[in-house]
mmCIF file with all atom_site columns, C-alpha atoms in Angstrom:
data_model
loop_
_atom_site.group_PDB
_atom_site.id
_atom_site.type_symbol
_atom_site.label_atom_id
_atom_site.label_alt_id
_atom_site.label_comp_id
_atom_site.label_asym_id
_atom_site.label_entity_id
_atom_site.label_seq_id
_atom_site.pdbx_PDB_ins_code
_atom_site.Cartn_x
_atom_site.Cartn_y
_atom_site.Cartn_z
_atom_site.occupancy
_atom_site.B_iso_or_equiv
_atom_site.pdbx_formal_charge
_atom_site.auth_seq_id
_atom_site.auth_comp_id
_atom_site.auth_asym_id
_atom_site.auth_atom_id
_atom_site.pdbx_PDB_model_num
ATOM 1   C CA . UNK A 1 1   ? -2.642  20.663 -5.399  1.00 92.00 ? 17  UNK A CA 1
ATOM 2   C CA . UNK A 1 2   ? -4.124  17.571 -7.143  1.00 95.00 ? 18  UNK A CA 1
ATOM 3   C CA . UNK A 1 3   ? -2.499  16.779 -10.399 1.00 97.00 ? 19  UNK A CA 1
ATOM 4   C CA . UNK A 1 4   ? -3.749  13.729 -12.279 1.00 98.00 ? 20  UNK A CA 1
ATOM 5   C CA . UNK A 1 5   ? -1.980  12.468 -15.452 1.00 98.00 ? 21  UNK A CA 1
ATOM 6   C CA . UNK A 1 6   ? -3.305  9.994  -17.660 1.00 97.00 ? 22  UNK A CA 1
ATOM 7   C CA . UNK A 1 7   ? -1.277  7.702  -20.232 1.00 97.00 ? 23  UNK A CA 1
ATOM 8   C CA . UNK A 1 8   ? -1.591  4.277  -22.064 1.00 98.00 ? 24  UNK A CA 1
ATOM 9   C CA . UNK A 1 9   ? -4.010  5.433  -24.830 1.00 97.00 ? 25  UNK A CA 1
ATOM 10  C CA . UNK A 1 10  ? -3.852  4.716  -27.981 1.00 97.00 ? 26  UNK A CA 1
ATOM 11  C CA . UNK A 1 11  ? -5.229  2.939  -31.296 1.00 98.00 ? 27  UNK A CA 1
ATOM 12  C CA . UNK A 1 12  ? -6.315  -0.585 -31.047 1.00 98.00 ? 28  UNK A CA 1
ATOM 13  C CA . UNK A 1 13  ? -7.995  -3.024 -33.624 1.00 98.00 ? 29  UNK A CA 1
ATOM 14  C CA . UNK A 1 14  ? -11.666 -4.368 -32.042 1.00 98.00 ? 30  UNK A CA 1
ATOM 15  C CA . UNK A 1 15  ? -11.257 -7.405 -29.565 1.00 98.00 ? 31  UNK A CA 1
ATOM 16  C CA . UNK A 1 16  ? -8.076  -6.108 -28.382 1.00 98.00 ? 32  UNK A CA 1
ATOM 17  C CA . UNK A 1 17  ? -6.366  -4.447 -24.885 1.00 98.00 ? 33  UNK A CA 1
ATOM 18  C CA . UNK A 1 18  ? -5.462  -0.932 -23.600 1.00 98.00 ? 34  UNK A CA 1
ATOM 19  C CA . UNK A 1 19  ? -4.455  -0.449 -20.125 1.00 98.00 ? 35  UNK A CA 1
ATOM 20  C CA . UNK A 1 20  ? -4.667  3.173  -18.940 1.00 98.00 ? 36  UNK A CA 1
ATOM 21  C CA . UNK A 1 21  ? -2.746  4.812  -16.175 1.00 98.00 ? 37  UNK A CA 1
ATOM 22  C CA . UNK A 1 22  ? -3.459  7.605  -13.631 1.00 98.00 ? 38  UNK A CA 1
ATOM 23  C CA . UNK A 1 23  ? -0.523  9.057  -11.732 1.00 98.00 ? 39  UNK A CA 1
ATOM 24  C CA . UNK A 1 24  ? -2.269  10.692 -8.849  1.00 97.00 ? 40  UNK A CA 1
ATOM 25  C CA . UNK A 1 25  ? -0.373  13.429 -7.010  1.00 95.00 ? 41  UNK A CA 1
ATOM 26  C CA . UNK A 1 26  ? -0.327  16.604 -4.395  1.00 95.00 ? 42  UNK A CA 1
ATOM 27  C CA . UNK A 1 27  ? -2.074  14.363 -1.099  1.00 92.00 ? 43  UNK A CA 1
ATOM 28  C CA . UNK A 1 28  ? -2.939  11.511 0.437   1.00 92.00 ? 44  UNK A CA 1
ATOM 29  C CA . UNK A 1 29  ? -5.999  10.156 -1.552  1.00 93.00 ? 45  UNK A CA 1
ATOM 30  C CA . UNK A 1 30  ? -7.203  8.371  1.484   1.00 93.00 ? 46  UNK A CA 1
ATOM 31  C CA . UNK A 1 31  ? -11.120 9.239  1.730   1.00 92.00 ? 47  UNK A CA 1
ATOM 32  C CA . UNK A 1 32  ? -11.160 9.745  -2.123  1.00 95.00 ? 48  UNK A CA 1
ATOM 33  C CA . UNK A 1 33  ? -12.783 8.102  -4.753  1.00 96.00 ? 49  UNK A CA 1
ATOM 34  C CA . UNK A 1 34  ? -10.820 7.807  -8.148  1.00 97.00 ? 50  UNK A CA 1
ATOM 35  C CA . UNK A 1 35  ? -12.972 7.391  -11.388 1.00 98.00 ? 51  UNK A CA 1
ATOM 36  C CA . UNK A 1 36  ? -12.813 6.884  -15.209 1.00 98.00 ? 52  UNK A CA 1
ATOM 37  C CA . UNK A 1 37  ? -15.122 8.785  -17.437 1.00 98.00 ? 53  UNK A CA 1
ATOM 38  C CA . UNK A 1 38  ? -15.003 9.180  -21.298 1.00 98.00 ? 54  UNK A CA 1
ATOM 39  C CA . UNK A 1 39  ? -16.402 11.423 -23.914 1.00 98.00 ? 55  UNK A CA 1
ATOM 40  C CA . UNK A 1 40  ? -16.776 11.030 -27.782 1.00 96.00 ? 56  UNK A CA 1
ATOM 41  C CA . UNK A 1 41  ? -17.984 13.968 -29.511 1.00 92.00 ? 57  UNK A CA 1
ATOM 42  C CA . UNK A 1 42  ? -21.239 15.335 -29.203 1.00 94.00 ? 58  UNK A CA 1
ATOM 43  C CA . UNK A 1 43  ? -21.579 13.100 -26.635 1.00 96.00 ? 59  UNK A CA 1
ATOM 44  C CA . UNK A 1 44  ? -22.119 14.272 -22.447 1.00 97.00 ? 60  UNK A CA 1
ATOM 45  C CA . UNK A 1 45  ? -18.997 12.590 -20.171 1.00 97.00 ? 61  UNK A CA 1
ATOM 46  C CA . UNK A 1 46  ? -20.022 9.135  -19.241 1.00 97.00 ? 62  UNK A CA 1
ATOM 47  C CA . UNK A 1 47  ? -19.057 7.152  -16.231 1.00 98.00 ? 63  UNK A CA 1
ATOM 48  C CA . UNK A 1 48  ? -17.097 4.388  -17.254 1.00 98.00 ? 64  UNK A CA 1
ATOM 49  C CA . UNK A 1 49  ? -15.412 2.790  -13.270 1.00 98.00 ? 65  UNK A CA 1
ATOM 50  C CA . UNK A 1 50  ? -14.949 3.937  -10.180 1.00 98.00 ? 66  UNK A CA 1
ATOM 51  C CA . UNK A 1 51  ? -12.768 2.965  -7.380  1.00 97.00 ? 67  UNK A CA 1
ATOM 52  C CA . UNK A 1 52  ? -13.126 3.761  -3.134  1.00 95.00 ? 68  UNK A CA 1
ATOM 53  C CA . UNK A 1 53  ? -9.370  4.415  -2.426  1.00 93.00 ? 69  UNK A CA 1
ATOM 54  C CA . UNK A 1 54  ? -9.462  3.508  1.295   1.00 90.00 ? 70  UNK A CA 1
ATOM 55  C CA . UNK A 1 55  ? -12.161 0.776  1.436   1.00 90.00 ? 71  UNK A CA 1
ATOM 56  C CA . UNK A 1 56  ? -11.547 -0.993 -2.488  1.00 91.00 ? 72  UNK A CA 1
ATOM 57  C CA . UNK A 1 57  ? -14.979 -0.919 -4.086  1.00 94.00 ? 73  UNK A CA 1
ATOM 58  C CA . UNK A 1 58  ? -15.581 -0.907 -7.203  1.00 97.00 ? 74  UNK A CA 1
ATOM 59  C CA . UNK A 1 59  ? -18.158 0.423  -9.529  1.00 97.00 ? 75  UNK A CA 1
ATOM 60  C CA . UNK A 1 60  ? -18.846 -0.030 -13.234 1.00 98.00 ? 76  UNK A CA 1
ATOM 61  C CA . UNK A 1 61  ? -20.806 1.261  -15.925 1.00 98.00 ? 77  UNK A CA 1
ATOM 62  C CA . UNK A 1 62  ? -23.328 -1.216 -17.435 1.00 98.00 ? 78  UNK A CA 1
ATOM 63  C CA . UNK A 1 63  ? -21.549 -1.269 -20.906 1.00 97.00 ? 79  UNK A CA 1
ATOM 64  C CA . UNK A 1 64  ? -18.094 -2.103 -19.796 1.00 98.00 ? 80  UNK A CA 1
ATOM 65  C CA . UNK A 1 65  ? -18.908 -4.635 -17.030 1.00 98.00 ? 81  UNK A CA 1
ATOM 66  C CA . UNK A 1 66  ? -17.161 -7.887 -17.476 1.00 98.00 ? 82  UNK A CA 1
ATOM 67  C CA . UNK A 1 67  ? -14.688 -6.177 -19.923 1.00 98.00 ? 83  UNK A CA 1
ATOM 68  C CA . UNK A 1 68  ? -12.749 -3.048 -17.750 1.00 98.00 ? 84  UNK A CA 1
ATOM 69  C CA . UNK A 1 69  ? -11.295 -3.497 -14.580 1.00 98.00 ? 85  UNK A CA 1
ATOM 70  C CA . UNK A 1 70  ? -10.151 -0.482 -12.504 1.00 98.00 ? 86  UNK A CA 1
ATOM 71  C CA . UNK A 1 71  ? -7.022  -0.691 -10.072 1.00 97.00 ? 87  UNK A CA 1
ATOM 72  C CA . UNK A 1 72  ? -4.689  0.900  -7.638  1.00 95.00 ? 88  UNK A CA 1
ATOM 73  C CA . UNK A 1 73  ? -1.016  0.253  -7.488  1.00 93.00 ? 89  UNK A CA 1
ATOM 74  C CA . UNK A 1 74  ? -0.245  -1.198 -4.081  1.00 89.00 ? 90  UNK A CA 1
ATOM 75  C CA . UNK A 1 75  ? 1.042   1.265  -2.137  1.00 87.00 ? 91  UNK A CA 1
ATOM 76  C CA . UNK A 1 76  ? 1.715   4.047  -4.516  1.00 89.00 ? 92  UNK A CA 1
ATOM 77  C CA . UNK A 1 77  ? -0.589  6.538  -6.362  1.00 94.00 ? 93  UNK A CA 1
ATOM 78  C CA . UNK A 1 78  ? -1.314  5.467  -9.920  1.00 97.00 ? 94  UNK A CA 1
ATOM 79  C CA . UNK A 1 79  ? -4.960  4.218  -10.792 1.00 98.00 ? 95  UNK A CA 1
ATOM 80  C CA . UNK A 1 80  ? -5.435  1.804  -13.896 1.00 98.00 ? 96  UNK A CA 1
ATOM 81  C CA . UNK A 1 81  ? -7.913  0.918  -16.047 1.00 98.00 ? 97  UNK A CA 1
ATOM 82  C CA . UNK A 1 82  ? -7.383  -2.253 -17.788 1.00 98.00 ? 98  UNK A CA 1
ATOM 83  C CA . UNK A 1 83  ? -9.620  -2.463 -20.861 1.00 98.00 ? 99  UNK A CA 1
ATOM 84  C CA . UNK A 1 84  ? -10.247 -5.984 -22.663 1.00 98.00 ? 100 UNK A CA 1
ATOM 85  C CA . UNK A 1 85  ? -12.349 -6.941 -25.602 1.00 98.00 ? 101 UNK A CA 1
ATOM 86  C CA . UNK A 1 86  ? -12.384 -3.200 -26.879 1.00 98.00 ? 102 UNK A CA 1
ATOM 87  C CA . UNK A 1 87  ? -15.069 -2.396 -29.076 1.00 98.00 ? 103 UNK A CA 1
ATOM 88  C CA . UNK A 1 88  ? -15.551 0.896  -31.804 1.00 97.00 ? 104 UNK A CA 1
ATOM 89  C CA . UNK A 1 89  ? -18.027 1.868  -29.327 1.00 97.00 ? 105 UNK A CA 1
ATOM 90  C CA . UNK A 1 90  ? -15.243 2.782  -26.883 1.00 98.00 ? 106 UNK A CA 1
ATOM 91  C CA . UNK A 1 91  ? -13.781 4.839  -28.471 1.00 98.00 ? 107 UNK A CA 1
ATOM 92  C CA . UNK A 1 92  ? -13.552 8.301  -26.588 1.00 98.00 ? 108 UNK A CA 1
ATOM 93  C CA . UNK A 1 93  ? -11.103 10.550 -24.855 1.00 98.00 ? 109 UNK A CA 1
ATOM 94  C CA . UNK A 1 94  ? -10.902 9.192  -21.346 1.00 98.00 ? 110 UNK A CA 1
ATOM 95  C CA . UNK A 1 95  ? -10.575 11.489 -18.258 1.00 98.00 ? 111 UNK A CA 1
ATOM 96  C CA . UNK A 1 96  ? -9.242  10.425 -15.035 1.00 98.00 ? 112 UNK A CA 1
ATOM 97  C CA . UNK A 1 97  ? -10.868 12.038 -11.818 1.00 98.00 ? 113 UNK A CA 1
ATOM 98  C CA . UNK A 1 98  ? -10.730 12.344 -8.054  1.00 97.00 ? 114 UNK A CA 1
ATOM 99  C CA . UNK A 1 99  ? -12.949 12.998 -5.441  1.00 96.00 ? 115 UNK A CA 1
ATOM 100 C CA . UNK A 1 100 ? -13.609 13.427 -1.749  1.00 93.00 ? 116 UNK A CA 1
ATOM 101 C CA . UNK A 1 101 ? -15.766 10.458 -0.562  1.00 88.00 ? 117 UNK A CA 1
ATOM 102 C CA . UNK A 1 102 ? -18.204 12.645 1.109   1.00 85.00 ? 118 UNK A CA 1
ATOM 103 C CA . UNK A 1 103 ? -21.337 10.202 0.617   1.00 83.00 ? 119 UNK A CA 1
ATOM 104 C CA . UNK A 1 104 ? -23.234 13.175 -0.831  1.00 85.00 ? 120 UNK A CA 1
ATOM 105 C CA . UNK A 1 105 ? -22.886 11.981 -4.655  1.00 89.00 ? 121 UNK A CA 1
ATOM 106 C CA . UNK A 1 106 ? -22.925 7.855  -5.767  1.00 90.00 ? 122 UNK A CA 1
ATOM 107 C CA . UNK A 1 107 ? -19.727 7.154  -6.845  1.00 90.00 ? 123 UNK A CA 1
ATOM 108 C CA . UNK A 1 108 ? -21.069 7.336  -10.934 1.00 92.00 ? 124 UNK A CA 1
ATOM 109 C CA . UNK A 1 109 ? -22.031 10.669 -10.820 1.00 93.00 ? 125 UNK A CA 1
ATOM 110 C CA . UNK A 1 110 ? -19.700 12.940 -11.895 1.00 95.00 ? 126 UNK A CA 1
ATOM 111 C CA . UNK A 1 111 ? -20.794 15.870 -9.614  1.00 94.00 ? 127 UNK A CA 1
ATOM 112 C CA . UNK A 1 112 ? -18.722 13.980 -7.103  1.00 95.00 ? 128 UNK A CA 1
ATOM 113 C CA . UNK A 1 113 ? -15.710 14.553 -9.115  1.00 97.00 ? 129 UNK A CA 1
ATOM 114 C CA . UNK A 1 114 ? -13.325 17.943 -8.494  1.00 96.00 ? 130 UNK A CA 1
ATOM 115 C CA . UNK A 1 115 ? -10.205 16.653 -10.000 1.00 97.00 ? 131 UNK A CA 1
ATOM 116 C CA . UNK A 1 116 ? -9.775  16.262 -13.641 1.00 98.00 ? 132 UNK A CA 1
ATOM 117 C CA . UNK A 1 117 ? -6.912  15.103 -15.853 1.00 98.00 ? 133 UNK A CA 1
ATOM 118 C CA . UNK A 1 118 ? -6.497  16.298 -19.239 1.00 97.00 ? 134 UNK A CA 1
ATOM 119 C CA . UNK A 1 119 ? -7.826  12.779 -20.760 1.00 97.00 ? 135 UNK A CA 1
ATOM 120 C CA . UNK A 1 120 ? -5.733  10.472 -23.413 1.00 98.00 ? 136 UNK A CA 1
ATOM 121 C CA . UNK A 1 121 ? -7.640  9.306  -26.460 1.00 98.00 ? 137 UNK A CA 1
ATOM 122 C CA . UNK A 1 122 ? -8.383  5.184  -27.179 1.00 98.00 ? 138 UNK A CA 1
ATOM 123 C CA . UNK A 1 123 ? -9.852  4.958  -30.589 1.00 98.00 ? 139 UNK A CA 1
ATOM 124 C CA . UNK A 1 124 ? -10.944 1.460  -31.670 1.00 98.00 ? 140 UNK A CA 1
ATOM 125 C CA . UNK A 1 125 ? -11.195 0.327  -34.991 1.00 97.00 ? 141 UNK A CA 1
ATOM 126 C CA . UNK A 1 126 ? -13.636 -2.313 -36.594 1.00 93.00 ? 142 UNK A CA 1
#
């Protein structure tokens, strides 16, 4: 079965870095898409990145555009999110997900998402 574990969370000061990790496991993720989403409270999920596993695309939420950068390890399992310029505004508990690339959900929504890990918290401070 899928098991997804995040890591690299943590408390930063505004301006500066986190890089989260994903270790992916239980298949092949070829075919899958492998997202980021985050949640503060009393907030919905939000999609934050998204990565095609096979073909490399990448997709990226408006407010984190220019700052995140999502990843693969080459030729292993473990999906990173590399966060720069971190503002209060990011902070959240942030999920890593998987998905079969079945083309019936855009790779944002998170109805296209059936794997979920059990998130690691970033909390910025001003």
């Amino acid at each position: 079965q899928v098991q997804l574990v995040e890591s690299g969370g943590g408390l930063v000061q505004a301006g500066g870095s986190l890089r989260l990790s994903c270790a992916a496991s239980g298949r092949s993720f070829s075919g899958y898409r492998m997202g980021w989403f985050r949640q503060s409270p009393g907030k919905e999920r939000e999609f934050v990145a998204a990565l095609m596993w096979s073909r490399g695309n990448t997709y990226y939420a408006d407010s984190v555009k220019g700052r995140f950068t999502i990843s693969r390890e080459s030729g292993g399992n473990t999906v990173y999110l590399q966060m720069n310029n971190l503002q209060p505004e990011d902070t959240a508990t942030y999920y890593c997900a998987a998905g079969w690339n079945s083309g019936v959900y855009v790779a944002t929504a998170i109805e296209g998402y059936g794997h979920w890990g059990q998130g690691t918290q970033v909390t910025v401070s001003s």
